[in-house]
Short mmCIF file of C-alpha atoms in Angstrom, two decimals:
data_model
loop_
_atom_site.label_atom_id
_atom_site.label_comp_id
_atom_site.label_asym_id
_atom_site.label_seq_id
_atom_site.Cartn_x
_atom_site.Cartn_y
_atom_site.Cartn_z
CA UNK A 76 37.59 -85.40 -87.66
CA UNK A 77 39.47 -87.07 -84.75
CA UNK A 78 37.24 -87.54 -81.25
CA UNK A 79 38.28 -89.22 -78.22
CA UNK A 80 35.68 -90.94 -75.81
CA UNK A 81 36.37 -91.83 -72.95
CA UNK A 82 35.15 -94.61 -71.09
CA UNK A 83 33.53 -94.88 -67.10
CA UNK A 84 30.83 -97.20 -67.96
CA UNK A 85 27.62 -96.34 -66.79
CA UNK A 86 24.11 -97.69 -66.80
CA UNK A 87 24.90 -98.07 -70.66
CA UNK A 88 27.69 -100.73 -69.78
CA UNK A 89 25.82 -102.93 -67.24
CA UNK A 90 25.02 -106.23 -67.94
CA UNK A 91 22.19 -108.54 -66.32
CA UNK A 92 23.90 -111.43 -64.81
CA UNK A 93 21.37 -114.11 -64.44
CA UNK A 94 23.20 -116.15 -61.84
CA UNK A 95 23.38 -112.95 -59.26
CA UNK A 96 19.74 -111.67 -60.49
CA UNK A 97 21.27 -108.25 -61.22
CA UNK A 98 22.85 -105.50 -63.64
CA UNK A 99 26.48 -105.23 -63.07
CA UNK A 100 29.68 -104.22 -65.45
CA UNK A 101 31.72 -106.91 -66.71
CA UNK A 102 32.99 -105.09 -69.79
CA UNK A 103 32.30 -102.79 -72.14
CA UNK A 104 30.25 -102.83 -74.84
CA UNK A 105 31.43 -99.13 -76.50
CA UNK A 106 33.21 -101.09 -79.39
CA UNK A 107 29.90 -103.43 -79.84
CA UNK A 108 28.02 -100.22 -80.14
CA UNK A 109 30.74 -98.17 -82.19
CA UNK A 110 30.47 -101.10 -84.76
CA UNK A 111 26.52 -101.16 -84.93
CA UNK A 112 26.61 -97.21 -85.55
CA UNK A 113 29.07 -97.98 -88.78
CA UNK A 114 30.82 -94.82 -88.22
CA UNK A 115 32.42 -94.05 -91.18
CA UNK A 116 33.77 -91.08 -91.38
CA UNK A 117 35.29 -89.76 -88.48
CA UNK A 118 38.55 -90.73 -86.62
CA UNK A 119 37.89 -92.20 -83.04
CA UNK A 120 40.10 -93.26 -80.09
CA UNK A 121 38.42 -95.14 -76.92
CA UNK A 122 39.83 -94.76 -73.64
CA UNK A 123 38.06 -97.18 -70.40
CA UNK A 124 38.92 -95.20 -67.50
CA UNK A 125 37.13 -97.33 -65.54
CA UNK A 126 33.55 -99.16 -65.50
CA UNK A 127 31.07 -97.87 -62.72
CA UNK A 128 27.98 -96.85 -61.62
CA UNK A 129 28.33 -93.36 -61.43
CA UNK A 130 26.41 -93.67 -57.69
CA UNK A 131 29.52 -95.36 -56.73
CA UNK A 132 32.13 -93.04 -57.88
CA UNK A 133 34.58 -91.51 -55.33
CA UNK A 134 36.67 -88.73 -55.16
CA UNK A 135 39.28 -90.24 -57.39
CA UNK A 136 36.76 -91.09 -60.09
CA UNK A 137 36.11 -88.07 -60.69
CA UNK A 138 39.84 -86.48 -60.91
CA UNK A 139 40.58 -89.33 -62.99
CA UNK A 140 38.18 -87.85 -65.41
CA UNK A 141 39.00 -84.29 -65.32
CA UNK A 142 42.79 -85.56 -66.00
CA UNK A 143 41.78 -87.15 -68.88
CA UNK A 144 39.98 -84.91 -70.22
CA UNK A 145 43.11 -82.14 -68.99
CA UNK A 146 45.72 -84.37 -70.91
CA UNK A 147 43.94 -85.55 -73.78
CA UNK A 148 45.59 -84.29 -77.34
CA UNK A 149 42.17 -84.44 -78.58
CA UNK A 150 40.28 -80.94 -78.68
CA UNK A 151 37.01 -82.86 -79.29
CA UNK A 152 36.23 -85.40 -76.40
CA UNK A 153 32.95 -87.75 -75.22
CA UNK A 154 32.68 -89.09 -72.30
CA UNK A 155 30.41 -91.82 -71.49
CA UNK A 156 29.85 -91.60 -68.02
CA UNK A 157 26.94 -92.73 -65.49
CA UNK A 158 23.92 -90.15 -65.44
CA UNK A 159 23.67 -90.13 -61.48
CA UNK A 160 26.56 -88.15 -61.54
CA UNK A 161 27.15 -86.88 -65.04
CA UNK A 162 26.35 -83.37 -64.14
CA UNK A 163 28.89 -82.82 -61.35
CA UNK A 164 31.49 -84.31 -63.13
CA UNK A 165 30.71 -82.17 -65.97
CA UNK A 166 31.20 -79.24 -63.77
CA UNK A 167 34.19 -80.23 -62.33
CA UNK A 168 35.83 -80.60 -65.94
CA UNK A 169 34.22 -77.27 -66.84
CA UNK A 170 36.36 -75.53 -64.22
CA UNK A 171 39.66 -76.55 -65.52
CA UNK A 172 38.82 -74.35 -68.66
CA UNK A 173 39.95 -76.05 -70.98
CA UNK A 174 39.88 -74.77 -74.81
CA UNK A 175 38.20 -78.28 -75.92
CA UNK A 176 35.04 -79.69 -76.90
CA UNK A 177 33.65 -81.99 -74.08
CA UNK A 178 30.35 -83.62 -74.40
CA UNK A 179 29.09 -86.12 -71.88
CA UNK A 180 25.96 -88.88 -72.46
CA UNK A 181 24.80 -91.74 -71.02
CA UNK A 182 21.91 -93.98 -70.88
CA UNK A 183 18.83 -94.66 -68.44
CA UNK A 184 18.35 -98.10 -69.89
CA UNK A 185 21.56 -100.75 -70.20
CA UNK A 186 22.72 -101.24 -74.01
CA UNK A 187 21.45 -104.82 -73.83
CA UNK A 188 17.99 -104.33 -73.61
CA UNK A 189 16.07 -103.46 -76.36
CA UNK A 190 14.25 -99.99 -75.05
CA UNK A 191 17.83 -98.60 -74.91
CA UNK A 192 18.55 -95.22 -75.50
CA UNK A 193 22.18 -96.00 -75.39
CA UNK A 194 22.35 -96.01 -79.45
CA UNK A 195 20.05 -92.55 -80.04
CA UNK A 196 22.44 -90.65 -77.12
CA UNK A 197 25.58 -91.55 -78.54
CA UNK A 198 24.52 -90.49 -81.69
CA UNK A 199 23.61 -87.44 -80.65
CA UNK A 200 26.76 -86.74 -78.24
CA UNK A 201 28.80 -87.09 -81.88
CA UNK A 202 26.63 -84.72 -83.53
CA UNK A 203 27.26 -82.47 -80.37
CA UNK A 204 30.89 -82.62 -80.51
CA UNK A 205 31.82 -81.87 -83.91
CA UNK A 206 29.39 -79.10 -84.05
CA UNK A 207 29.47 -76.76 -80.74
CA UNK A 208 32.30 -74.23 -79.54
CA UNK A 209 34.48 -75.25 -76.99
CA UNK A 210 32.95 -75.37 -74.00
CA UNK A 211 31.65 -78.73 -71.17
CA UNK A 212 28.34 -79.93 -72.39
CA UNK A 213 25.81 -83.06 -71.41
CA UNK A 214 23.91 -84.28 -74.11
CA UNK A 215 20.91 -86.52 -73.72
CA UNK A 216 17.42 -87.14 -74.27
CA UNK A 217 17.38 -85.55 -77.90
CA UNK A 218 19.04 -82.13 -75.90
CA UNK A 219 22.22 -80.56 -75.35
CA UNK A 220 22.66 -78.81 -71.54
CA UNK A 221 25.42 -76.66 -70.63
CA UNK A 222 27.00 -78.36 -67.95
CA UNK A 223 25.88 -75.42 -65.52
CA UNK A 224 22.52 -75.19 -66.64
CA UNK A 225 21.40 -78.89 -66.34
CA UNK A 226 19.75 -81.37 -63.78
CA UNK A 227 18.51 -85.05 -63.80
CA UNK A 228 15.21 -85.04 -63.07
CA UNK A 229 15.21 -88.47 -61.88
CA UNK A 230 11.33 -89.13 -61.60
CA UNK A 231 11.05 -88.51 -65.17
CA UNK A 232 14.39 -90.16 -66.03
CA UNK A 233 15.50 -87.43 -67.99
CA UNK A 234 17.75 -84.19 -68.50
CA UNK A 235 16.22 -80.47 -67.97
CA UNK A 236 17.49 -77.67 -68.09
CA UNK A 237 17.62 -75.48 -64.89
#
């Protein structure tokens, strides 16, 4: 099976950079965590669109997505993306329509650090994808939301549905 995901960083991609006291991106660390997960099996293609807090996304951010997700050949795509904002991106996507398979995760704790749930999401985002119809989806927290019946509750730091 052949899956695209595509990259805009995220809480999952921040680093703690000692010198500045604070979590910031730098890189990414998809193919560090693509390696641990020892994927075997399926066929996937990475794409960095860009590396961001999803709190700091613009306007443009958030086109770029929908583009790539609009011009990908892939009819099964990821997309690791910040969860400030993961929701209305995902609803932006959604209304393009398009006859593909998106699922969007994230993480509320950095990859680094060991309380992650960067490894469990992604996990769960490629059981998502090669399972449900076509359709815009968020999965996280052990859950998959339709991406118009979702919300971050961010007290609990976690996905509900609505």
């Amino acid at each position: 099976m052949k899956i695209q995901i595509l990259n805009c960083g995220g809480t999952i991609d921040k680093s703690y950079n000692p010198a500045r006291e604070i979590f910031e991106h730098t890189k990414t660390h998809l193919p560090q965590i693509l390696n641990q997960a020892r994927i075997k099996n399926l066929e996937i293609e990475t794409e960095e669109l860009f590396l961001k807090d999803s709190l700091d996304m613009v306007e443009k951010d958030f086109q770029q997505v929908t583009e790539a997700c609009e011009k990908s050949a892939f009819e099964k795509i990821i997309v690791m993306h910040g969860t400030s904002k993961m929701v209305e991106s995902a609803k932006l996507v959604a209304a393009k329509k398009l006859s593909k398979v998106i699922v969007f995760f994230g993480a509320m704790i950095p990859y680094e650090l060991a309380q992650t749930d960067a490894m469990f999401n992604l996990g769960f985002a490629l059981a998502a994808v090669e399972t449900l119809p076509n359709g815009v989806y968020i999965a996280m927290n052990g859950e998959v939301f339709p991406h118009d019946k979702v919300k971050k509750n961010g007290a609990e730091a976690t996905f509900e549905t609505v």
